[in-house]
Short mmCIF file of C-alpha atoms in Angstrom, two decimals:
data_model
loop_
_atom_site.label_atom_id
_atom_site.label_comp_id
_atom_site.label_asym_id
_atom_site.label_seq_id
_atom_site.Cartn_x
_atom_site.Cartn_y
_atom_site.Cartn_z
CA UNK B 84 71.46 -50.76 44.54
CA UNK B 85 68.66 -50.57 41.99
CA UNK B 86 67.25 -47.65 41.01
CA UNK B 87 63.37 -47.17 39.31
CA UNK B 88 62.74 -44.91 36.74
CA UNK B 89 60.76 -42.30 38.26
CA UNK B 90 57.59 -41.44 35.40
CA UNK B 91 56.21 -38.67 37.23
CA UNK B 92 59.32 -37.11 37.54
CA UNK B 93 60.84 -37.81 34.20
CA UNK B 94 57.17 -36.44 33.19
CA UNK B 95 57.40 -33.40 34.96
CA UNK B 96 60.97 -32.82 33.79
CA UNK B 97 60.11 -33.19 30.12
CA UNK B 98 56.43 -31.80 29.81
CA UNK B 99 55.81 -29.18 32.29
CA UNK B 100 59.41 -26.99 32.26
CA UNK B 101 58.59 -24.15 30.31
CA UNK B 102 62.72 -23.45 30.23
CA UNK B 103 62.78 -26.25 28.04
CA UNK B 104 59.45 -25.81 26.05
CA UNK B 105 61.41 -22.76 25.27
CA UNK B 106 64.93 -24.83 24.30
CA UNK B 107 63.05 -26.74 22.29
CA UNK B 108 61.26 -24.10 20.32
CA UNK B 109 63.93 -21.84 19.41
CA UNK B 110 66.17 -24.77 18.17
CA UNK B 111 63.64 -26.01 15.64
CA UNK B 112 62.42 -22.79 15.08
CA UNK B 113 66.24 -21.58 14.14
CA UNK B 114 66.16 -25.06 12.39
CA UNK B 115 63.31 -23.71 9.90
CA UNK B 116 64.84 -20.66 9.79
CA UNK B 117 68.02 -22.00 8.37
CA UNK B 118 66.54 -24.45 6.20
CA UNK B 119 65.08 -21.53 4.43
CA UNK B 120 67.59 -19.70 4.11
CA UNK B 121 69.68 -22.02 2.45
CA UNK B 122 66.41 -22.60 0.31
CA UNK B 123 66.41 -18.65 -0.63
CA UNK B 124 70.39 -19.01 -1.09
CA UNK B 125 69.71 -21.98 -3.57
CA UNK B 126 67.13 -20.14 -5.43
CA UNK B 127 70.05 -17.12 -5.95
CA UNK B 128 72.80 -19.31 -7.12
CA UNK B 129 70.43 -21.09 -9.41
CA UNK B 130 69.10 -17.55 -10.90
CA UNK B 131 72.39 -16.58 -10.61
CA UNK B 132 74.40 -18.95 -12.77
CA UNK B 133 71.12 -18.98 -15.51
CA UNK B 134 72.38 -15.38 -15.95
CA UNK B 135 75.56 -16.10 -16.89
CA UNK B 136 74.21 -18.69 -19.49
CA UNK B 137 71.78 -15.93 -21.04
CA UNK B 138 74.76 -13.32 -21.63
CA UNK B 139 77.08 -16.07 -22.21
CA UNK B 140 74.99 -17.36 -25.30
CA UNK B 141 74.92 -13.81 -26.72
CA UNK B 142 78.59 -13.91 -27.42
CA UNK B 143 81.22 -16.46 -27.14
CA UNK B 144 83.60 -13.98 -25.95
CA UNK B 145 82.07 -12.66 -22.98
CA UNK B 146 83.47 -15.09 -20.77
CA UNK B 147 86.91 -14.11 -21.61
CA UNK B 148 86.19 -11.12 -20.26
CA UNK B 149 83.92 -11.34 -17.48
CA UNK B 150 84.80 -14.44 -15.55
CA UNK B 151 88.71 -12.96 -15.12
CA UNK B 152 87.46 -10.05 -13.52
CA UNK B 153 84.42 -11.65 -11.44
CA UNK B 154 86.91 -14.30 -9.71
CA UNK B 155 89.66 -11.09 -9.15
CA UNK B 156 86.49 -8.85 -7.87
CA UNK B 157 85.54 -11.85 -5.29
CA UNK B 158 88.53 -12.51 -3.99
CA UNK B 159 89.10 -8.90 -3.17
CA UNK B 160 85.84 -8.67 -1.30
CA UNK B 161 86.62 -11.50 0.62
CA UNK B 162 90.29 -10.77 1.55
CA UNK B 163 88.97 -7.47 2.12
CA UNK B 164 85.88 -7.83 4.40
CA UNK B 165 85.10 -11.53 5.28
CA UNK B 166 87.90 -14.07 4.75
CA UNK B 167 86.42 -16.66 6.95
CA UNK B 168 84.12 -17.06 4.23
CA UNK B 169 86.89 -18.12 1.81
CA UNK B 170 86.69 -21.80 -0.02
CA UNK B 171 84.32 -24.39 0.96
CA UNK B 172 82.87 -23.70 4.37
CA UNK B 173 82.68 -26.64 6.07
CA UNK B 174 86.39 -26.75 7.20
CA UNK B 175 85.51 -23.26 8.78
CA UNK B 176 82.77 -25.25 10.66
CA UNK B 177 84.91 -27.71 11.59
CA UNK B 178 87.07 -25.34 12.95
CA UNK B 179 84.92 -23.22 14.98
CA UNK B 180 83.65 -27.25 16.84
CA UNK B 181 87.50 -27.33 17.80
CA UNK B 182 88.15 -27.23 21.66
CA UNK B 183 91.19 -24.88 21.33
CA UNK B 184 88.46 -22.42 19.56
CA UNK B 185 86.97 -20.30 21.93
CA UNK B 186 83.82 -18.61 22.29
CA UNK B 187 85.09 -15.18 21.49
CA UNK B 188 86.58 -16.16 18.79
CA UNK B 189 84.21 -18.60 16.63
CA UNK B 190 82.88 -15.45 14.74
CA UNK B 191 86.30 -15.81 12.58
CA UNK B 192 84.41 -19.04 11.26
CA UNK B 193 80.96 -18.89 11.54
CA UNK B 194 77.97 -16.00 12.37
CA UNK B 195 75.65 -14.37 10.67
CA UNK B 196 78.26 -11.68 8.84
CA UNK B 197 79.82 -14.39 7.22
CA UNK B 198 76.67 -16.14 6.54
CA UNK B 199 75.54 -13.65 4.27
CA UNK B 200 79.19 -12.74 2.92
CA UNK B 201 78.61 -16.09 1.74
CA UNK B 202 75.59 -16.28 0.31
CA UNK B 203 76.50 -13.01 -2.09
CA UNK B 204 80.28 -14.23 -2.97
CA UNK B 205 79.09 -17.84 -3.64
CA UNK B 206 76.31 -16.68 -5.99
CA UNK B 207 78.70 -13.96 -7.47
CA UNK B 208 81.40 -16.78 -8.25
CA UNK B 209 78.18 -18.84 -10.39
CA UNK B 210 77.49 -15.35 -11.56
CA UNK B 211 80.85 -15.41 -13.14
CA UNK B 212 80.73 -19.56 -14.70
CA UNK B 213 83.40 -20.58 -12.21
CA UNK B 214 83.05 -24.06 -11.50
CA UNK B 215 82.01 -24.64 -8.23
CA UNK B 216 78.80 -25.83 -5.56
CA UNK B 217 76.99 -24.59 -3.30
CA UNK B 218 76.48 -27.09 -1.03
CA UNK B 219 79.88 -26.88 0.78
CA UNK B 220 78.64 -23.44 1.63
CA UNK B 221 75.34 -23.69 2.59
CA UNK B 222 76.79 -25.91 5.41
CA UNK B 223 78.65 -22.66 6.83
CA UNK B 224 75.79 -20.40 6.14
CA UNK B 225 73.48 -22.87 8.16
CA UNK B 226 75.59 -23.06 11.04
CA UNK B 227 76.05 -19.01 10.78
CA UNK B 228 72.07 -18.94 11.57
CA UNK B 229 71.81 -21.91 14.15
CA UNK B 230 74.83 -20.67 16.04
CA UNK B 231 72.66 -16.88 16.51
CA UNK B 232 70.09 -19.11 18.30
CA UNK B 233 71.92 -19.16 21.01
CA UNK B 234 71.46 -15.86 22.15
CA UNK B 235 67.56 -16.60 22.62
CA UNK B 236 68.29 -19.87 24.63
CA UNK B 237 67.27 -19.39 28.32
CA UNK B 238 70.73 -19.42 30.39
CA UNK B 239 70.61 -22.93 31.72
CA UNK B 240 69.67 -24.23 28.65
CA UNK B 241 71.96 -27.65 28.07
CA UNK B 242 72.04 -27.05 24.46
CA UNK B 243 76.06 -25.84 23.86
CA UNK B 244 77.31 -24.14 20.88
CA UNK B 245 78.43 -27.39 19.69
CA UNK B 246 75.37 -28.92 18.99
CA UNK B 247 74.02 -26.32 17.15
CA UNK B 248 76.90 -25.93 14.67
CA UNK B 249 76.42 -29.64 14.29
CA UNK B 250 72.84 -28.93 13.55
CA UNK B 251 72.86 -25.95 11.19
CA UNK B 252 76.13 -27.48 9.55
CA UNK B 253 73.79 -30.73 8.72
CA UNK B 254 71.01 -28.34 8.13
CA UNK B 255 72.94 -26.60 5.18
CA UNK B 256 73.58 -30.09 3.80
CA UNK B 257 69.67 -31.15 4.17
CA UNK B 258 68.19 -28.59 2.56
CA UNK B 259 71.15 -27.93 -0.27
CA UNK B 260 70.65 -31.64 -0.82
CA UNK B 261 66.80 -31.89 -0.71
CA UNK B 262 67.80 -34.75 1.22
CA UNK B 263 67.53 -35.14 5.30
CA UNK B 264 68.86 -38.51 6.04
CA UNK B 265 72.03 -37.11 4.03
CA UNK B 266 71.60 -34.24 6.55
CA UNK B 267 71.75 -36.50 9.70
CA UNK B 268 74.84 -38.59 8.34
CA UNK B 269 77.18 -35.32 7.35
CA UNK B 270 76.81 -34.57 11.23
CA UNK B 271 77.29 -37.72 12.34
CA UNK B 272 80.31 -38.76 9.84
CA UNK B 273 81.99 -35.21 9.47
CA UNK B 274 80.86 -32.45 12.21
CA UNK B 275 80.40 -34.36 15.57
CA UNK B 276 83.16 -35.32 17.02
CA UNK B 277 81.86 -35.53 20.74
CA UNK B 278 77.86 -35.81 19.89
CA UNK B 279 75.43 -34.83 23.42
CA UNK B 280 73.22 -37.81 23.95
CA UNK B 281 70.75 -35.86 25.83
CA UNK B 282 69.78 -33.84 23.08
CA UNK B 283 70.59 -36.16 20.01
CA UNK B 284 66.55 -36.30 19.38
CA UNK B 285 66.10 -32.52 19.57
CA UNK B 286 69.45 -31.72 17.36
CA UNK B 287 67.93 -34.60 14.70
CA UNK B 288 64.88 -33.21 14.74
CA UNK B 289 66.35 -29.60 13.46
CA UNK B 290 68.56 -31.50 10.97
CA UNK B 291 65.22 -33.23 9.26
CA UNK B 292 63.21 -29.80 9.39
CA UNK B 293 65.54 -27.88 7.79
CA UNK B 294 65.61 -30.44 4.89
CA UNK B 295 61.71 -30.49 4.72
CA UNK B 296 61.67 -26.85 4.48
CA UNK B 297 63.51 -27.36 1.46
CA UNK B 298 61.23 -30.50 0.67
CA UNK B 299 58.21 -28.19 0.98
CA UNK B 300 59.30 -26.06 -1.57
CA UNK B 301 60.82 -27.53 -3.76
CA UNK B 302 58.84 -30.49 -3.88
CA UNK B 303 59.59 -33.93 -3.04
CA UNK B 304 61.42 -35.01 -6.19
CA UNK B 305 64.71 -36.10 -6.33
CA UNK B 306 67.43 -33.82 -7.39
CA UNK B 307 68.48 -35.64 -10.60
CA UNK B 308 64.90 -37.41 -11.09
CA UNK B 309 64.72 -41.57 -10.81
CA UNK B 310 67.26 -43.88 -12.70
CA UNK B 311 66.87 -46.60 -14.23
CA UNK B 312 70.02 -49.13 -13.72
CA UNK B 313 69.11 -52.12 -15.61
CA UNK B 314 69.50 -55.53 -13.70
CA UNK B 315 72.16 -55.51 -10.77
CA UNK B 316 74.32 -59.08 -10.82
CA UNK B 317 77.24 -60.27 -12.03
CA UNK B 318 77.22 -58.50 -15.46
CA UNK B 319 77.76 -55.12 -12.92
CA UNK B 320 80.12 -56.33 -11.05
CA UNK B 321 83.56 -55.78 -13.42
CA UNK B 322 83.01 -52.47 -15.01
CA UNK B 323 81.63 -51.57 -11.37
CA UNK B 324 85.04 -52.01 -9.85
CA UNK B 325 86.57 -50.54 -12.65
CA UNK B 326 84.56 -47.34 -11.62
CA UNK B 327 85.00 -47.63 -8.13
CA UNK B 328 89.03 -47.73 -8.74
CA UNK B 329 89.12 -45.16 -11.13
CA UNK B 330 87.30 -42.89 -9.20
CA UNK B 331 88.85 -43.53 -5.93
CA UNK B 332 92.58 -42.86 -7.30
CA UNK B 333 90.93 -39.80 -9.46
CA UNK B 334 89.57 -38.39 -6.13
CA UNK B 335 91.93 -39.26 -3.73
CA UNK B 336 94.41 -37.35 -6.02
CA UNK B 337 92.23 -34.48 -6.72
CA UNK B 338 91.96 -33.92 -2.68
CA UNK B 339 95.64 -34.04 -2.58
CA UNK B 340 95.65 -31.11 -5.01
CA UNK B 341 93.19 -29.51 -3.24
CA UNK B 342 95.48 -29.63 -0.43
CA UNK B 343 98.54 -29.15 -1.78
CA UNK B 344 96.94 -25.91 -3.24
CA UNK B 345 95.98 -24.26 -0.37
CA UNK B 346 99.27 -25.31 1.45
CA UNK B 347 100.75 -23.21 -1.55
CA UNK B 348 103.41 -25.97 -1.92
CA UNK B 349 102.65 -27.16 -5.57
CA UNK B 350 104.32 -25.25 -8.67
CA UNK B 351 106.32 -23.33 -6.13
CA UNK B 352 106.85 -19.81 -8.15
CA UNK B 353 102.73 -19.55 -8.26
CA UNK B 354 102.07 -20.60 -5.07
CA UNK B 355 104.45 -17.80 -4.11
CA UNK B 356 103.11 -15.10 -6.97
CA UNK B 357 99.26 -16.20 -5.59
CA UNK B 358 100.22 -15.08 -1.83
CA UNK B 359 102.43 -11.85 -3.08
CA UNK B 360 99.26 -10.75 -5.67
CA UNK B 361 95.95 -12.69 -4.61
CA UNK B 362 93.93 -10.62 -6.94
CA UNK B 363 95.72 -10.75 -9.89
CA UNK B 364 96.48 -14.13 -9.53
CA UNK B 365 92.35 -14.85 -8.99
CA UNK B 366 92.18 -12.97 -12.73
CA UNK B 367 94.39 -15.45 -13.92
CA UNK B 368 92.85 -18.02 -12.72
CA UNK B 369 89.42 -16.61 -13.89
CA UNK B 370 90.74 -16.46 -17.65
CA UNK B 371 92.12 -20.18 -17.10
CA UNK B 372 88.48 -21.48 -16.15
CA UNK B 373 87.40 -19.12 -19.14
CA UNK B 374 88.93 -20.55 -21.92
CA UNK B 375 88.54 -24.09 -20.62
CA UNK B 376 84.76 -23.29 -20.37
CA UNK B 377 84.55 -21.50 -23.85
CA UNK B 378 86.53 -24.83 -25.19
CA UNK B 379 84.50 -27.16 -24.06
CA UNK B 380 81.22 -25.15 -25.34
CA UNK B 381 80.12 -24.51 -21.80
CA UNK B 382 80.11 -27.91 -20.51
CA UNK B 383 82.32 -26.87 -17.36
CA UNK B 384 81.02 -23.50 -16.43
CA UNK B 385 79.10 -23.56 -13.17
CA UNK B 386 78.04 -26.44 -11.15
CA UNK B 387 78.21 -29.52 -13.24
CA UNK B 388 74.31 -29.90 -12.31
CA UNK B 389 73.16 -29.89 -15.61
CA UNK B 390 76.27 -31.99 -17.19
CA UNK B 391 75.35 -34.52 -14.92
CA UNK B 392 72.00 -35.05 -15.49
CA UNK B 393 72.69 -35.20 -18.88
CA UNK B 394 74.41 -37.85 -19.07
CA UNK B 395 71.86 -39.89 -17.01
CA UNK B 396 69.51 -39.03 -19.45
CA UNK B 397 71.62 -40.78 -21.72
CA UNK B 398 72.57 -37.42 -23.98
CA UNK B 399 74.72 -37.45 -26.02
CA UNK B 400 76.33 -33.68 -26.06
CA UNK B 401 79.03 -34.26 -23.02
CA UNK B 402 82.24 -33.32 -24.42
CA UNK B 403 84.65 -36.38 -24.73
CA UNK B 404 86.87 -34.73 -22.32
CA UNK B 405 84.60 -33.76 -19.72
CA UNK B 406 86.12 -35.66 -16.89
CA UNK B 407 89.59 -33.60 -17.51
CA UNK B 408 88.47 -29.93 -18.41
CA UNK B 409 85.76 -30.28 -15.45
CA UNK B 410 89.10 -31.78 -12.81
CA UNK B 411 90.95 -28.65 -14.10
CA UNK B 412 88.42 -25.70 -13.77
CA UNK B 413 87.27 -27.01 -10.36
CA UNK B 414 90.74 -27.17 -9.24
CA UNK B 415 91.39 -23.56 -10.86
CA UNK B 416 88.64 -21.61 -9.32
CA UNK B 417 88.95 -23.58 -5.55
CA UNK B 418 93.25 -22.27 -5.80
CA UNK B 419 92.04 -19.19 -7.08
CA UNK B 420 90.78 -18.32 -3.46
CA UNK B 421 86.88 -17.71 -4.29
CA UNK B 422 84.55 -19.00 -1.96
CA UNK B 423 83.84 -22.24 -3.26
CA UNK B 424 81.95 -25.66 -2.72
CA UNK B 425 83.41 -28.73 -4.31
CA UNK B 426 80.02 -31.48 -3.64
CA UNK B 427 78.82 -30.68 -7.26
CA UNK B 428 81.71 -30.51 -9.53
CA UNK B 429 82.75 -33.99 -7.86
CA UNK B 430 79.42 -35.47 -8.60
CA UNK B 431 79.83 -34.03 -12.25
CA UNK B 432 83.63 -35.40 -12.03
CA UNK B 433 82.17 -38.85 -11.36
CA UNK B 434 79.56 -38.83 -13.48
CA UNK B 435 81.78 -38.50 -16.16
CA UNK B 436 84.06 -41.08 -14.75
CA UNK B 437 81.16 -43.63 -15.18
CA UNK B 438 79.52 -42.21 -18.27
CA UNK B 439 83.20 -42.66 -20.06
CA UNK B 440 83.54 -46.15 -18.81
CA UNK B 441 80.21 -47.06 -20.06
CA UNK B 442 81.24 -46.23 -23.20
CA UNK B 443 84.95 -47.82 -23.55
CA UNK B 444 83.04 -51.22 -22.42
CA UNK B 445 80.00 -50.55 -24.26
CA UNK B 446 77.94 -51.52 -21.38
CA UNK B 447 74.28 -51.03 -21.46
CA UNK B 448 72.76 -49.31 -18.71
CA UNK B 449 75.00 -46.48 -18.64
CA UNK B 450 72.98 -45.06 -15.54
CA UNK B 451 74.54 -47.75 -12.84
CA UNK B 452 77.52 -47.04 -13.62
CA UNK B 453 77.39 -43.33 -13.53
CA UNK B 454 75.64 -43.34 -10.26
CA UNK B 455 78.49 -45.39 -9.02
CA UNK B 456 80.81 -42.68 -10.27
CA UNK B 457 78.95 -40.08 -8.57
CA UNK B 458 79.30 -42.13 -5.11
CA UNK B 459 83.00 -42.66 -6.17
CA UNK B 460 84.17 -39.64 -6.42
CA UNK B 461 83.08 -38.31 -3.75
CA UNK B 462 83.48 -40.63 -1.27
CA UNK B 463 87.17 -40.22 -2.66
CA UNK B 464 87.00 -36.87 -2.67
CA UNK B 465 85.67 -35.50 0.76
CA UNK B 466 86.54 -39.42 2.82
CA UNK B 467 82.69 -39.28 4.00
CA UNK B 468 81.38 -42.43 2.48
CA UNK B 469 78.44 -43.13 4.42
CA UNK B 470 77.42 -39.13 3.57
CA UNK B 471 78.58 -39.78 0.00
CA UNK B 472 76.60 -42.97 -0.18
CA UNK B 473 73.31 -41.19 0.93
CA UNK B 474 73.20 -38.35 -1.39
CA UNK B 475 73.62 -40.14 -4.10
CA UNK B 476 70.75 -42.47 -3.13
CA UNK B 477 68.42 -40.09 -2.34
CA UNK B 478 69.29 -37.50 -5.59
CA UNK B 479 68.86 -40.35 -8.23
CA UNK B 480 66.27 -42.51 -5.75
CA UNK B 481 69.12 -45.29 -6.41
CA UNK B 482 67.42 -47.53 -3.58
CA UNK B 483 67.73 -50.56 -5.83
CA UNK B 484 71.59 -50.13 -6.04
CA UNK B 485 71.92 -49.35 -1.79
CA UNK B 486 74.62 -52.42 -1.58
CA UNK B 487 76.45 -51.00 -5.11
CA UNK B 488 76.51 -47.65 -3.64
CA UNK B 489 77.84 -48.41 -0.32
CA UNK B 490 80.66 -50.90 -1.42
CA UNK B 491 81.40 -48.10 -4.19
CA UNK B 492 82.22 -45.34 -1.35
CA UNK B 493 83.49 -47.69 0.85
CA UNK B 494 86.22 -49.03 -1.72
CA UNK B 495 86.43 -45.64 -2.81
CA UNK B 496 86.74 -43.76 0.34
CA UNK B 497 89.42 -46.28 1.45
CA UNK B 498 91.70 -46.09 -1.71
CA UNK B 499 91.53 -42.35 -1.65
CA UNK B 500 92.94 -42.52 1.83
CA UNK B 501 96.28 -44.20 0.41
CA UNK B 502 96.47 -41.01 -1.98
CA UNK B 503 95.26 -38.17 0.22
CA UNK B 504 94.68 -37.43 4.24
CA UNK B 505 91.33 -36.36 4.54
CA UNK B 506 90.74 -33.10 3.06
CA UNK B 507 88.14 -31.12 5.02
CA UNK B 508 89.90 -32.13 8.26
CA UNK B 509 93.27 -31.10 6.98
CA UNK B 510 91.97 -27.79 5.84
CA UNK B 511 90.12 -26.93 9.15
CA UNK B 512 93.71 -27.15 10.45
CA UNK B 513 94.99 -24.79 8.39
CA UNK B 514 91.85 -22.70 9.29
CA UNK B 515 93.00 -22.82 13.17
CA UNK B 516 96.08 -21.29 11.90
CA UNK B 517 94.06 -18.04 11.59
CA UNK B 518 93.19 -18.24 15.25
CA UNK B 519 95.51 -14.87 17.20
CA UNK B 520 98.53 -16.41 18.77
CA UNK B 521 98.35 -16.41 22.24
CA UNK B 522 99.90 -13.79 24.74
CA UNK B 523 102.93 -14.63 26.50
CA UNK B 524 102.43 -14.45 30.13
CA UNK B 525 104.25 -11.49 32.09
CA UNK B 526 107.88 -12.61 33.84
CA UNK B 527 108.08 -12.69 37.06
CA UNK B 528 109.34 -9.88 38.93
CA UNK B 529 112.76 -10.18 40.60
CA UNK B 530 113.81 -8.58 43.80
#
């Protein structure tokens, strides 16, 4: 039996409901909304971490002192008032898209509490020089505002809570990023695991608004300005593999860490002092990234943002060790239980990867093969290669290295998975194991 498409139906359907005029409005609208707020979140961790520098310049020691009692101050807070805003962020996202998570209980991963329990901790860990992102954050803070939408959605609205977690998740990434196709890709690669075809176009659409909120503030540049990779052949191809290796058994091992830290199953007697005494164990921590920061003359406090373009720039003032003492600290301040992104310390991590390699073959255009450690790492790091592949491309406008790029994360991605299971999906496990454990149904009743 054949059956016509029906235009002044499908017209009708899609033009004159107001119901859906109305879908469609408070979706992108939301979209906007948390595109900007991740903007405004950006602008505090920014202003936020340029503080630290200022008092941090005015004496060497102040570090010592502060950081220690910043990370042991956060992780108080959050244990105290909002531990689903602990670590990254996006395995709480994951989480709350599980089907075993129920409506009720998706505020333990994502809403608007948390959202802004976020925003303050994150900036208060930069605030302190621990080495960590932002990005990984803004994805649960975006979802935290998308997910509120749904209160305004008209009841037979066929937009589910799914969708818009995928949306403001992707939404965080887009406007953290500056970079909406990156947006699109994280929900495609990492958040939807069931995507609605019926409202793919409208769920897109947020995703790319959201990243041109950010766009149309911060301008259209890219985030670590335009490279300049010398000629791509054969002369690339060897110390590109070299970098590709390197950083896929680097990250694949540093997400097994991760891991393995938040299991609390590596250096047994800490893992078991960090449950007994959190905070004091967070202090410890703090004076760990401290002295690491204060020995590598500041190199590996905060993001890595401005280590990273650095070296691009081809300066010459990165610490030798960079790649180690930046590995360390990242790892330090993620165990110490702060809320904590890992997207830009892994793009500094890989940087350096590349930027080091350049110089032990004394290759010439330094910038290809940094860029390829940038992709490297963090396709090793986070198993999203595709994602990895587009941020890079879009925050050095790499376009003349696509194919490097994408056989970098690829290669990358894949030897990391030898090393590591994938880390954000592991960890949303372990955030289902905060879910209440369910009640045990009465016995019957015997005559």
């Amino acid at each position: 039996m054949k059956h016509s498409h029906d235009i002044p139906s499908a017209f009708k359907h899609e033009f004159a409901d107001p119901r859906l005029w109305w879908t469609r409005a408070v979706v992108v609208g939301m979209a906007a909304v948390a595109g900007l707020v991740v903007v405004g979140f950006t602008w505090l961790a920014e202003e936020a971490l340029d503080l630290f520098h200022f008092f941090n310049a005015k004496a060497w020691w102040f570090t010592l002192l502060w950081t220690p009692v910043c990370a042991a101050v956060l992780v108080w807070l959050t244990r105290r008032y909002a531990i689903g805003a602990a670590g990254s962020g996006i395995p709480q996202v994951m989480a709350a898209l599980d089907p075993a998570v129920a409506a009720g209980q998706r505020p333990l991963y994502v809403s608007l509490k948390l959202s802004a329990a976020k925003i303050a901790l994150t900036a208060g860990g930069l605030l302190g020089g621990l080495s960590l992102g932002r990005e990984g954050p803004s994805v649960q803070i975006a979802a935290g505002v998308m997910l509120a939408a749904r209160r305004w959605l008209p009841r037979q609205a066929q937009v589910s809570a799914h969708s818009l977690l995928v949306a403001g998740g992707a939404a965080g990434i887009a406007a953290a990023f500056n970079t909406p196709l990156a947006g699109v890709m994280f929900a495609i690669e990492e958040l939807s695991r069931s995507p609605e075809q019926r409202n793919s176009g409208l769920i897109v659409a947020g995703i790319v608004l959201a990243g041109m909120m950010a766009v149309s503030i911060n301008g259209n540049a890219t985030h670590f300005g335009v490279i300049h990779p010398g000629p791509i052949g054969l002369a690339l191809m060897l110390p590109g593999l070299l970098v590709t290796l390197v950083a896929g058994v680097a990250g694949g091992l540093f997400a097994r860490l991760l891991l393995a830290s938040s299991r609390g199953n590596p250096l047994g007697r800490l893992s078991s002092w960090r449950g007994k005494r959190p905070v004091l164990f967070a202090l410890v921590c703090g004076l760990a990234v401290a002295v690491i920061g204060v020995a590598s003359h500041g190199a590996t406090f905060g993001s890595g943002t401005v280590a990273t373009r650095a070296m691009l720039d081809g300066a010459a003032d990165v610490p030798p060790a960079f790649v180690a003492v930046k590995y360390v600290a990242t790892w330090l301040t993620v165990w110490s239980g702060v809320p904590a992104g890992i997207f830009a310390p892994s793009l500094a991590i890989g940087a350096g990867i590349g930027h080091d390699i350049a110089l032990l073959l004394h290759y010439p255009h330094a910038p290809a093969l940094i860029a390829l450690g940038m992709v490297g790492f963090l396709a090793a790091a986070t198993q999203a290669p595709l994602t990895a592949f587009i941020i890079v491309m879009e925050m050095v406008d790499g376009h003349g290295m696509v194919l490097s790029l994408m056989a970098c994360a690829v290669v990358a991605s894949t030897v990391s998975g030898v090393l590591s299971e994938p880390l954000y999906g592991a960890l949303a496990q372990l955030q289902l194991q905060r879910l209440p454990a369910p009640v045990p149904a009465p016995a019957p009743a015997t005559s």
